[in-house]
Amino acid sequence: MNWISYVLAIAAGAANPAQAGANAELKKTLDDPVWAALAVYLSGLFAMIVIQLIVREPWPLADRLGRVPWWAWLGGLLSIASTMAGLTFAQKMGSGVFTGLSVTASLATSIILDHFGWLGFKEHPASMMRIVGGALMVVGLWLIAKF
């Protein structure tokens, strides 16, 4: 994996609080989380259509679609749940607490997924140091929320 992958992952992480703030402001202005979420996903769909027009990827073959595990189709549903949480709670909690909770929950879940090799991830045991790292995230989150 090259360094650009790490830069893009960092950029994606940095975009999360900005996205939550933008989405929450959209919800506040529209005064409705469902319409705000619909606007978010329509703008995302529009962006993906523009990207597809540029890169011109072929449609996936039917046999490939049939090989997709059932749980792999849940990504969109999970994305909607995450978006609705940001729309509803980010501005109320503040960016630090909301993002801290999201990132800490993501890391704790990631440790479990890696440990068992679930959802297609390579098995990576939950060593004591990984568990301590997760616990330090919880302590850091408490500090951000408390002070």
PDB file of C-alpha atoms in Angstrom:
ATOM      1  CA  MET A   1       0.000   0.000   0.000  1.00  0.00           C
ATOM      2  CA  ASN A   2       1.466   3.344  -0.988  1.00  0.00           C
ATOM      3  CA  TRP A   3       1.517   6.614   0.904  1.00  0.00           C
ATOM      4  CA  ILE A   4      -1.308   8.136  -1.148  1.00  0.00           C
ATOM      5  CA  SER A   5      -3.676   5.530   0.310  1.00  0.00           C
ATOM      6  CA  TYR A   6      -2.875   6.807   3.790  1.00  0.00           C
ATOM      7  CA  VAL A   7      -3.309  10.432   2.734  1.00  0.00           C
ATOM      8  CA  LEU A   8      -6.721   9.649   1.216  1.00  0.00           C
ATOM      9  CA  ALA A   9      -7.783   7.723   4.335  1.00  0.00           C
ATOM     10  CA  ILE A  10      -6.773  10.700   6.492  1.00  0.00           C
ATOM     11  CA  ALA A  11      -8.672  13.042   4.165  1.00  0.00           C
ATOM     12  CA  ALA A  12     -11.762  10.837   4.417  1.00  0.00           C
ATOM     13  CA  GLY A  13     -11.520  10.903   8.203  1.00  0.00           C
ATOM     14  CA  ALA A  14     -11.081  14.676   8.219  1.00  0.00           C
ATOM     15  CA  ALA A  15     -14.151  15.026   5.997  1.00  0.00           C
ATOM     16  CA  ASN A  16     -16.388  13.155   8.461  1.00  0.00           C
ATOM     17  CA  PRO A  17     -16.950  16.018  10.930  1.00  0.00           C
ATOM     18  CA  ALA A  18     -17.386  18.494   8.072  1.00  0.00           C
ATOM     19  CA  GLN A  19     -19.933  16.179   6.456  1.00  0.00           C
ATOM     20  CA  ALA A  20     -21.808  15.751   9.743  1.00  0.00           C
ATOM     21  CA  GLY A  21     -21.885  19.519  10.243  1.00  0.00           C
ATOM     22  CA  ALA A  22     -23.049  20.216   6.689  1.00  0.00           C
ATOM     23  CA  ASN A  23     -25.720  17.522   6.906  1.00  0.00           C
ATOM     24  CA  ALA A  24     -26.919  18.747  10.302  1.00  0.00           C
ATOM     25  CA  GLU A  25     -27.181  22.318   8.997  1.00  0.00           C
ATOM     26  CA  LEU A  26     -29.187  21.036   6.034  1.00  0.00           C
ATOM     27  CA  LYS A  27     -31.543  19.258   8.447  1.00  0.00           C
ATOM     28  CA  LYS A  28     -31.816  22.369  10.617  1.00  0.00           C
ATOM     29  CA  THR A  29     -32.597  24.604   7.645  1.00  0.00           C
ATOM     30  CA  LEU A  30     -35.086  22.181   6.068  1.00  0.00           C
ATOM     31  CA  ASP A  31     -36.471  21.287   9.530  1.00  0.00           C
ATOM     32  CA  ASP A  32     -36.822  17.657   8.515  1.00  0.00           C
ATOM     33  CA  PRO A  33     -34.217  14.870   8.776  1.00  0.00           C
ATOM     34  CA  VAL A  34     -35.818  12.668   6.111  1.00  0.00           C
ATOM     35  CA  TRP A  35     -35.791  15.382   3.418  1.00  0.00           C
ATOM     36  CA  ALA A  36     -32.287  16.405   4.447  1.00  0.00           C
ATOM     37  CA  ALA A  37     -31.078  12.801   4.117  1.00  0.00           C
ATOM     38  CA  LEU A  38     -32.787  12.510   0.755  1.00  0.00           C
ATOM     39  CA  ALA A  39     -30.999  15.678  -0.407  1.00  0.00           C
ATOM     40  CA  VAL A  40     -27.674  14.270   0.835  1.00  0.00           C
ATOM     41  CA  TYR A  41     -28.112  11.016  -1.070  1.00  0.00           C
ATOM     42  CA  LEU A  42     -29.434  12.698  -4.215  1.00  0.00           C
ATOM     43  CA  SER A  43     -26.370  14.946  -4.308  1.00  0.00           C
ATOM     44  CA  GLY A  44     -24.197  11.861  -3.797  1.00  0.00           C
ATOM     45  CA  LEU A  45     -26.013  10.032  -6.581  1.00  0.00           C
ATOM     46  CA  PHE A  46     -25.521  13.024  -8.882  1.00  0.00           C
ATOM     47  CA  ALA A  47     -21.794  13.076  -8.055  1.00  0.00           C
ATOM     48  CA  MET A  48     -21.482   9.342  -8.757  1.00  0.00           C
ATOM     49  CA  ILE A  49     -23.247   9.746 -12.107  1.00  0.00           C
ATOM     50  CA  VAL A  50     -20.789  12.499 -13.060  1.00  0.00           C
ATOM     51  CA  ILE A  51     -17.865  10.310 -11.965  1.00  0.00           C
ATOM     52  CA  GLN A  52     -19.239   7.393 -13.992  1.00  0.00           C
ATOM     53  CA  LEU A  53     -19.559   9.635 -17.058  1.00  0.00           C
ATOM     54  CA  ILE A  54     -15.889  10.505 -16.675  1.00  0.00           C
ATOM     55  CA  VAL A  55     -14.401   7.082 -15.887  1.00  0.00           C
ATOM     56  CA  ARG A  56     -16.930   5.029 -17.921  1.00  0.00           C
ATOM     57  CA  GLU A  57     -16.759   1.795 -15.940  1.00  0.00           C
ATOM     58  CA  PRO A  58     -18.722  -1.079 -17.549  1.00  0.00           C
ATOM     59  CA  TRP A  59     -21.797  -2.500 -15.806  1.00  0.00           C
ATOM     60  CA  PRO A  60     -20.988  -5.465 -13.566  1.00  0.00           C
ATOM     61  CA  LEU A  61     -21.856  -8.811 -15.108  1.00  0.00           C
ATOM     62  CA  ALA A  62     -24.919 -10.601 -13.723  1.00  0.00           C
ATOM     63  CA  ASP A  63     -22.874 -13.567 -12.501  1.00  0.00           C
ATOM     64  CA  ARG A  64     -20.753 -11.212 -10.396  1.00  0.00           C
ATOM     65  CA  LEU A  65     -23.843  -9.633  -8.839  1.00  0.00           C
ATOM     66  CA  GLY A  66     -25.087 -13.098  -7.929  1.00  0.00           C
ATOM     67  CA  ARG A  67     -21.850 -13.866  -6.046  1.00  0.00           C
ATOM     68  CA  VAL A  68     -22.113 -10.866  -3.717  1.00  0.00           C
ATOM     69  CA  PRO A  69     -22.689 -12.051  -0.109  1.00  0.00           C
ATOM     70  CA  TRP A  70     -26.059 -10.974   1.317  1.00  0.00           C
ATOM     71  CA  TRP A  71     -24.468  -8.803   3.994  1.00  0.00           C
ATOM     72  CA  ALA A  72     -22.476  -6.807   1.433  1.00  0.00           C
ATOM     73  CA  TRP A  73     -25.734  -5.218   0.232  1.00  0.00           C
ATOM     74  CA  LEU A  74     -26.283  -3.653   3.681  1.00  0.00           C
ATOM     75  CA  GLY A  75     -23.669  -0.883   3.195  1.00  0.00           C
ATOM     76  CA  GLY A  76     -26.210   1.624   1.907  1.00  0.00           C
ATOM     77  CA  LEU A  77     -28.568   0.932   4.796  1.00  0.00           C
ATOM     78  CA  LEU A  78     -25.744   1.355   7.293  1.00  0.00           C
ATOM     79  CA  SER A  79     -24.699   4.564   5.555  1.00  0.00           C
ATOM     80  CA  ILE A  80     -28.222   5.941   5.922  1.00  0.00           C
ATOM     81  CA  ALA A  81     -28.208   5.122   9.648  1.00  0.00           C
ATOM     82  CA  SER A  82     -24.887   6.925  10.056  1.00  0.00           C
ATOM     83  CA  THR A  83     -26.118   9.917   8.057  1.00  0.00           C
ATOM     84  CA  MET A  84     -29.348  10.150  10.058  1.00  0.00           C
ATOM     85  CA  ALA A  85     -27.364  10.075  13.304  1.00  0.00           C
ATOM     86  CA  GLY A  86     -25.192  12.938  12.079  1.00  0.00           C
ATOM     87  CA  LEU A  87     -28.214  14.892  10.867  1.00  0.00           C
ATOM     88  CA  THR A  88     -29.931  14.495  14.213  1.00  0.00           C
ATOM     89  CA  PHE A  89     -27.166  14.667  16.810  1.00  0.00           C
ATOM     90  CA  ALA A  90     -23.965  16.286  15.491  1.00  0.00           C
ATOM     91  CA  GLN A  91     -24.862  19.914  16.187  1.00  0.00           C
ATOM     92  CA  LYS A  92     -26.515  19.067  19.519  1.00  0.00           C
ATOM     93  CA  MET A  93     -23.494  17.134  20.801  1.00  0.00           C
ATOM     94  CA  GLY A  94     -20.836  19.218  19.145  1.00  0.00           C
ATOM     95  CA  SER A  95     -18.389  18.036  16.517  1.00  0.00           C
ATOM     96  CA  GLY A  96     -15.793  16.777  19.008  1.00  0.00           C
ATOM     97  CA  VAL A  97     -18.158  14.573  20.998  1.00  0.00           C
ATOM     98  CA  PHE A  98     -20.132  13.314  17.991  1.00  0.00           C
ATOM     99  CA  THR A  99     -17.022  12.537  15.959  1.00  0.00           C
ATOM    100  CA  GLY A 100     -15.280  11.105  19.024  1.00  0.00           C
ATOM    101  CA  LEU A 101     -18.180   8.749  19.681  1.00  0.00           C
ATOM    102  CA  SER A 102     -18.310   7.761  16.013  1.00  0.00           C
ATOM    103  CA  VAL A 103     -14.579   7.140  15.723  1.00  0.00           C
ATOM    104  CA  THR A 104     -14.324   5.307  19.051  1.00  0.00           C
ATOM    105  CA  ALA A 105     -17.280   3.074  18.167  1.00  0.00           C
ATOM    106  CA  SER A 106     -15.729   2.492  14.728  1.00  0.00           C
ATOM    107  CA  LEU A 107     -12.417   1.435  16.246  1.00  0.00           C
ATOM    108  CA  ALA A 108     -14.022  -0.857  18.833  1.00  0.00           C
ATOM    109  CA  THR A 109     -16.119  -2.493  16.114  1.00  0.00           C
ATOM    110  CA  SER A 110     -13.062  -2.729  13.857  1.00  0.00           C
ATOM    111  CA  ILE A 111     -11.091  -4.567  16.530  1.00  0.00           C
ATOM    112  CA  ILE A 112     -13.907  -7.122  16.794  1.00  0.00           C
ATOM    113  CA  LEU A 113     -14.326  -7.478  13.015  1.00  0.00           C
ATOM    114  CA  ASP A 114     -10.568  -7.905  12.567  1.00  0.00           C
ATOM    115  CA  HIS A 115     -10.278 -10.365  15.440  1.00  0.00           C
ATOM    116  CA  PHE A 116     -12.884 -12.726  13.982  1.00  0.00           C
ATOM    117  CA  GLY A 117     -12.205 -11.937  10.318  1.00  0.00           C
ATOM    118  CA  TRP A 118     -15.865 -11.047   9.800  1.00  0.00           C
ATOM    119  CA  LEU A 119     -17.260  -9.177   6.774  1.00  0.00           C
ATOM    120  CA  GLY A 120     -14.339 -10.150   4.584  1.00  0.00           C
ATOM    121  CA  PHE A 121     -11.610  -8.596   6.732  1.00  0.00           C
ATOM    122  CA  LYS A 122      -8.313 -10.383   7.170  1.00  0.00           C
ATOM    123  CA  GLU A 123      -8.129 -11.984  10.606  1.00  0.00           C
ATOM    124  CA  HIS A 124      -6.039  -9.842  12.948  1.00  0.00           C
ATOM    125  CA  PRO A 125      -6.119 -10.947  16.611  1.00  0.00           C
ATOM    126  CA  ALA A 126      -7.283  -8.480  19.265  1.00  0.00           C
ATOM    127  CA  SER A 127      -3.970  -8.279  21.084  1.00  0.00           C
ATOM    128  CA  MET A 128      -3.649  -6.653  24.467  1.00  0.00           C
ATOM    129  CA  MET A 129      -2.063  -3.582  22.845  1.00  0.00           C
ATOM    130  CA  ARG A 130      -4.992  -3.199  20.420  1.00  0.00           C
ATOM    131  CA  ILE A 131      -7.434  -3.464  23.328  1.00  0.00           C
ATOM    132  CA  VAL A 132      -5.413  -0.916  25.326  1.00  0.00           C
ATOM    133  CA  GLY A 133      -5.456   1.376  22.281  1.00  0.00           C
ATOM    134  CA  GLY A 134      -9.252   1.091  22.157  1.00  0.00           C
ATOM    135  CA  ALA A 135      -9.467   1.807  25.883  1.00  0.00           C
ATOM    136  CA  LEU A 136      -7.285   4.897  25.414  1.00  0.00           C
ATOM    137  CA  MET A 137      -9.760   6.067  22.776  1.00  0.00           C
ATOM    138  CA  VAL A 138     -12.540   5.771  25.357  1.00  0.00           C
ATOM    139  CA  VAL A 139     -10.465   7.781  27.846  1.00  0.00           C
ATOM    140  CA  GLY A 140      -9.731  10.396  25.174  1.00  0.00           C
ATOM    141  CA  LEU A 141     -13.415  10.601  24.306  1.00  0.00           C
ATOM    142  CA  TRP A 142     -14.287  11.090  27.978  1.00  0.00           C
ATOM    143  CA  LEU A 143     -11.746  13.933  28.192  1.00  0.00           C
ATOM    144  CA  ILE A 144     -13.167  15.600  25.066  1.00  0.00           C
ATOM    145  CA  ALA A 145     -16.735  15.261  26.344  1.00  0.00           C
ATOM    146  CA  LYS A 146     -15.959  16.352  29.911  1.00  0.00           C
ATOM    147  CA  PHE A 147     -13.688  19.356  29.332  1.00  0.00           C
TER     148      PHE A 147
END
